[in-house]
C-alpha positions as a printed NumPy array, in Angstrom:
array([[ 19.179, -42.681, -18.524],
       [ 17.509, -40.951, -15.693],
       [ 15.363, -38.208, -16.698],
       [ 16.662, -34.629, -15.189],
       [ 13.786, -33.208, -13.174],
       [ 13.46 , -29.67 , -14.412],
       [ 12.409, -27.165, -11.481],
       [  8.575, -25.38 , -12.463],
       [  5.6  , -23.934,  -9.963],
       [  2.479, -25.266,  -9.859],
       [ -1.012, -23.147,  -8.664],
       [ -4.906, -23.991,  -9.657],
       [ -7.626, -21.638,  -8.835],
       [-10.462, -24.142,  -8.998],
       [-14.408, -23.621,  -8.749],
       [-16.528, -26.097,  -7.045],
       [-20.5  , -25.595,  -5.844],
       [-21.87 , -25.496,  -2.476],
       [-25.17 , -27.133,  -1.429],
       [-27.842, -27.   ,   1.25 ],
       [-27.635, -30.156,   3.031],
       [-31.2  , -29.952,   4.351],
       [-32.557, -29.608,   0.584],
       [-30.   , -31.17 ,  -1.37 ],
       [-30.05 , -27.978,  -3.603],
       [-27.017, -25.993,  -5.066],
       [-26.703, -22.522,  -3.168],
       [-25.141, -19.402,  -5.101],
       [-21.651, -18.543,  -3.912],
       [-22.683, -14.735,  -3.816],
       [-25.154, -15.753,  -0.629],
       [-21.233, -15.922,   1.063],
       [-19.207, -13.535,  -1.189],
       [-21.253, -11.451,  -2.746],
       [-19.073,  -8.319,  -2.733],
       [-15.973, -10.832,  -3.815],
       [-15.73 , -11.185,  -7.755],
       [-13.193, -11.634, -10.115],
       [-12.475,  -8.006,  -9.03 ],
       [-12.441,  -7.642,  -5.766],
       [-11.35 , -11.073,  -4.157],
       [-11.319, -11.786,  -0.455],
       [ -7.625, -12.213,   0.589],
       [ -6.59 , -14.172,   3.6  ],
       [ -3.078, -13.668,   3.014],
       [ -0.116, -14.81 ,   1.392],
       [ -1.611, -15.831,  -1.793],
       [ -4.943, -17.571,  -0.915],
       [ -7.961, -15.58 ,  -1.742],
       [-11.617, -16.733,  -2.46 ],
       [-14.182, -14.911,  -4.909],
       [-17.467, -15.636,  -6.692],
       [-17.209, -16.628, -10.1  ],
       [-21.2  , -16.469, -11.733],
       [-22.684, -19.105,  -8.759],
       [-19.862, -20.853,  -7.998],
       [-17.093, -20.357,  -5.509],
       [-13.185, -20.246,  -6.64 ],
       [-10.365, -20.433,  -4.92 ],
       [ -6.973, -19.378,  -5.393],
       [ -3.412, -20.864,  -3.976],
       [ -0.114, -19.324,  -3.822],
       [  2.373, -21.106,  -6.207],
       [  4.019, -24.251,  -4.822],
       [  7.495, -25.912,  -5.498],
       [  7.134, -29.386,  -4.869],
       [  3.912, -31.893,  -4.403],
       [  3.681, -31.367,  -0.488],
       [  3.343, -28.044,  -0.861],
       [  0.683, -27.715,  -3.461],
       [ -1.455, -30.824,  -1.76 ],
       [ -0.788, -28.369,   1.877],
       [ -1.767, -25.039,  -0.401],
       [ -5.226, -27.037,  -1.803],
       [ -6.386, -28.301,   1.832],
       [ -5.626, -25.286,   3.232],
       [ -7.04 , -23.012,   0.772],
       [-10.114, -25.203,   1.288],
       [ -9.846, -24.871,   5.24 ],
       [ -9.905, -21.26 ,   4.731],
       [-12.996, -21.114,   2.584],
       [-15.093, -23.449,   5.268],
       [-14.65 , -21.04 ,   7.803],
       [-16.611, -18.443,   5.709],
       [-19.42 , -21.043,   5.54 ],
       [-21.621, -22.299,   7.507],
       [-21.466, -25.813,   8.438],
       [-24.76 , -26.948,   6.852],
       [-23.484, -26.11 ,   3.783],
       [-21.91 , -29.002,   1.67 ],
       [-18.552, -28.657,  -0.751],
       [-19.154, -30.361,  -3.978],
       [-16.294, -30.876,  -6.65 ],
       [-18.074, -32.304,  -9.45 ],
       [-17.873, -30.741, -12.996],
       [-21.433, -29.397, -13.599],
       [-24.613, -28.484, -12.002],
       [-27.998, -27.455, -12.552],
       [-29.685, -24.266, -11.469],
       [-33.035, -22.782, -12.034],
       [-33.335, -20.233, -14.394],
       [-34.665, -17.908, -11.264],
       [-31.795, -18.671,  -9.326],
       [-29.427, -17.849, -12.432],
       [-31.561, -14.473, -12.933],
       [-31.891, -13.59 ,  -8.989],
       [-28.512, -13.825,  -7.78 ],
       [-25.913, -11.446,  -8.1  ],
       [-23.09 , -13.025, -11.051],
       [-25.507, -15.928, -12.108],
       [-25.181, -14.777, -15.405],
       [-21.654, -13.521, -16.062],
       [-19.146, -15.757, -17.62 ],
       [-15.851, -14.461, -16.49 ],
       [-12.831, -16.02 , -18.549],
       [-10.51 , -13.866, -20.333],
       [ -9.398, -14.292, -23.709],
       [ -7.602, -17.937, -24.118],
       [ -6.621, -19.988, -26.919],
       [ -7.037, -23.485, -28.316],
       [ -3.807, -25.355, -29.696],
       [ -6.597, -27.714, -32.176],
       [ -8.807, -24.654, -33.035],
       [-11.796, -26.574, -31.879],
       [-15.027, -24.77 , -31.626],
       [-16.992, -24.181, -28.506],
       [-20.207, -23.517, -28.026],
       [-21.554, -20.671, -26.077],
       [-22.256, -21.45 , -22.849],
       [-24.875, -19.137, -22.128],
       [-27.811, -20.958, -23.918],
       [-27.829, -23.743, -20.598],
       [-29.129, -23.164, -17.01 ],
       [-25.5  , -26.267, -16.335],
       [-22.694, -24.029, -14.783],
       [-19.342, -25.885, -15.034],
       [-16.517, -26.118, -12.701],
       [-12.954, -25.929, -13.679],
       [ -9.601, -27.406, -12.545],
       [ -7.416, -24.919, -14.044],
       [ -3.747, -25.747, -13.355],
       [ -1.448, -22.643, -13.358],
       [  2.524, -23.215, -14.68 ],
       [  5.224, -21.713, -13.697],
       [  8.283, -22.513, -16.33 ],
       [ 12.036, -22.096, -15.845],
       [ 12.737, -20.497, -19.276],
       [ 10.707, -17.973, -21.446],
       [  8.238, -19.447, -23.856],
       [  7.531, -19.336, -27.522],
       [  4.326, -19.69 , -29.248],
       [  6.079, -22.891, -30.203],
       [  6.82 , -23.874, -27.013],
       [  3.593, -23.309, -25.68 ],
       [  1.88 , -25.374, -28.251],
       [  4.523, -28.033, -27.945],
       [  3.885, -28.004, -24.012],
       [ -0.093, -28.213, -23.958],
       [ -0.245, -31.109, -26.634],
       [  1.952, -32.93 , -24.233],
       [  0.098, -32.002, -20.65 ],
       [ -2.979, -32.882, -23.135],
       [ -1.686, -36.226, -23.927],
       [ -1.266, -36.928, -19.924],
       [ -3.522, -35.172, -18.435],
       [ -6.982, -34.272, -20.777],
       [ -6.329, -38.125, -22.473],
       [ -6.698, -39.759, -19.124],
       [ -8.758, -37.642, -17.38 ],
       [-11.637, -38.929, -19.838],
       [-11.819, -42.025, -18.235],
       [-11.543, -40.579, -14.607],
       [-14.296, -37.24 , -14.684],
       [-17.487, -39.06 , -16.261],
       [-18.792, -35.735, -16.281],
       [-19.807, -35.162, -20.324],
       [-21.739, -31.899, -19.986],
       [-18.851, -29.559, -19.09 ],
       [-16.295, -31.1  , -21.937],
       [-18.747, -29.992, -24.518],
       [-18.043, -26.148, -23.574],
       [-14.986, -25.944, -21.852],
       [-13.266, -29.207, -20.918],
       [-12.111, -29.115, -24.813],
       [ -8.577, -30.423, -24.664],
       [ -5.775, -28.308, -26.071],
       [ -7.346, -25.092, -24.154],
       [ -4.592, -22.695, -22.43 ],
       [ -4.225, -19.367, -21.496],
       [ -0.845, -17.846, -21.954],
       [  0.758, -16.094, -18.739],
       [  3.813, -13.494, -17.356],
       [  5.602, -16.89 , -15.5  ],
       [  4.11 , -19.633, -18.146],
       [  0.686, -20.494, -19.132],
       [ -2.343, -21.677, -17.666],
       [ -3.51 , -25.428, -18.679],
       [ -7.879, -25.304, -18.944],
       [ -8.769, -28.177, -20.109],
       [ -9.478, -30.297, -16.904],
       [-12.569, -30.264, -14.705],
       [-12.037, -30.083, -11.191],
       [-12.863, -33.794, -10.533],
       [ -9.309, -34.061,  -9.439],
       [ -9.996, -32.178,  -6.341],
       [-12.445, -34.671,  -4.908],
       [ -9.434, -36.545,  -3.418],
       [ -5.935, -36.738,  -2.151],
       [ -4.622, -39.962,  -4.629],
       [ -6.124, -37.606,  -7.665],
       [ -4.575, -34.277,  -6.698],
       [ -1.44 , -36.84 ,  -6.581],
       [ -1.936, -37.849, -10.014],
       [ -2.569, -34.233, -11.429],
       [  0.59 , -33.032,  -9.494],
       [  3.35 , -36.541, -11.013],
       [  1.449, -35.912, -14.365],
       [  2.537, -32.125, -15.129],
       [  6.126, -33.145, -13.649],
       [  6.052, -35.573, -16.77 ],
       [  5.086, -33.068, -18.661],
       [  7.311, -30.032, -17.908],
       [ 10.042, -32.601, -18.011],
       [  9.193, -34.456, -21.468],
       [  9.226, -30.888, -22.806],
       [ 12.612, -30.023, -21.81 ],
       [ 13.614, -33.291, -23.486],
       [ 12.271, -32.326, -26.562],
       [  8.967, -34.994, -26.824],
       [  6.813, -33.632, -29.356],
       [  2.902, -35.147, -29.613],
       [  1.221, -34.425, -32.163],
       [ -2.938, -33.401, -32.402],
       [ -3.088, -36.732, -34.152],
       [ -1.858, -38.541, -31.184],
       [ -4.149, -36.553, -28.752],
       [ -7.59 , -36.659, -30.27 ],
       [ -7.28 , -40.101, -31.646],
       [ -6.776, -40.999, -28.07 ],
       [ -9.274, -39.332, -26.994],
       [-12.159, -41.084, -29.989],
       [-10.51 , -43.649, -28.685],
       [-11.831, -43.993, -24.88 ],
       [-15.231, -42.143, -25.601],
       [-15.877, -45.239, -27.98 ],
       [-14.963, -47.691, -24.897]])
């Protein structure tokens, strides 16, 4: 039996860190956007948009209906963002990175930690990350769904994008530092049009065949939910013990 593909949106509004490529070190997104927080964003138009979030720059897509168009909305959000930036200046999507405690302190949003209120399906706790001079880089992954959603549902729907996403994912981003505070799997926001899935880093951005993977992976998903596949937090974090003891 052929599994009915059930229509959904997908959107991310990643962070990644920019560096000097003359001294290797990270540079603070407000030395390019300083008036542009969480706020105040700079729009280019039809969805795209670019801020500062605390020294890191974040970008944010329009919602897309298929893969081509959220692999087209990613370059070219991207494309947009170079432009602002001068060419000596280096993108880096890796999970974490390491400022100075002067740097953090001196520039404008170094020390604001921006995230709204969201939820963890395994009630797992997270330490604060404000005790470490590491600033972390998410791969959020926004979803649109066809139908309304219960609490239910939505705990129904991030054990299973856990199960294909977060499980995998561990053996993909070798990054350790940002899972400790927010790469925690099971951690969603709920949204107007769905919910928004926080447990991946944005190592996924680094490349084309990834952003492939994340995009066929939460298809699965939104369609194993429709069929009724439950997973359960067993099935998730045993996984999980599993390939950190590999």
């Amino acid at each position: 039996e052929i599994m009915k593909k059930q229509k959904f949106t997908i959107g991310t509004d990643p962070e990644f860190f920019l560096q000097s490529q003359e001294t290797q070190e990270f540079v603070p997104a407000s030395m390019f956007f300083l008036e542009h927080n969480k706020d105040n964003p700079k729009d280019f138009g039809g969805g795209f948009g670019v801020l500062r979030d605390n020294v890191m720059v974040e970008f944010n897509v329009p919602p897309a209906n298929s893969k081509d168009e959220f692999i087209a909305n990613i370059y070219q959000g991207i494309d947009l963002i170079r432009r602002e930036i001068p060419e000596n200046i280096d993108f880096k999507f890796q999970a974490s990175a390491e400022f100075s405690k002067e740097d953090l302190k001196n520039y404008a949003g170094g020390l604001e930690f921006g995230c709204s209120e969201y939820f963890n399906v395994y009630n797992i706790a997270i330490p604060n990350p404000k005790r470490t001079n590491t600033r972390f880089a998410g791969g959020h992954i926004h979803v649109g769904m066809p139908t309304k959603m219960t609490d239910e549902d939505l705990e129904r729907v991030v054990k299973i994008f856990d199960y294909n996403l977060a499980v995998p994912s561990f053996e993909m981003d070798k990054d350790e530092e940002r899972r400790k505070y927010y790469g925690t799997p099971g951690c969603f926001r709920i949204t107007p049009y769905g919910f928004e899935y926080r447990s991946l880093s944005n190592f996924w951005l680094a490349g084309g065949d990834l952003i492939n993977w994340v995009y066929d992976q939460v298809e699965l998903s939104v369609n194993q939910f429709y069929e009724g596949v439950v997973i359960s937090a067993e099935q998730v974090l045993q996984s999980i013990e599993l390939k950190e003891q590999v």
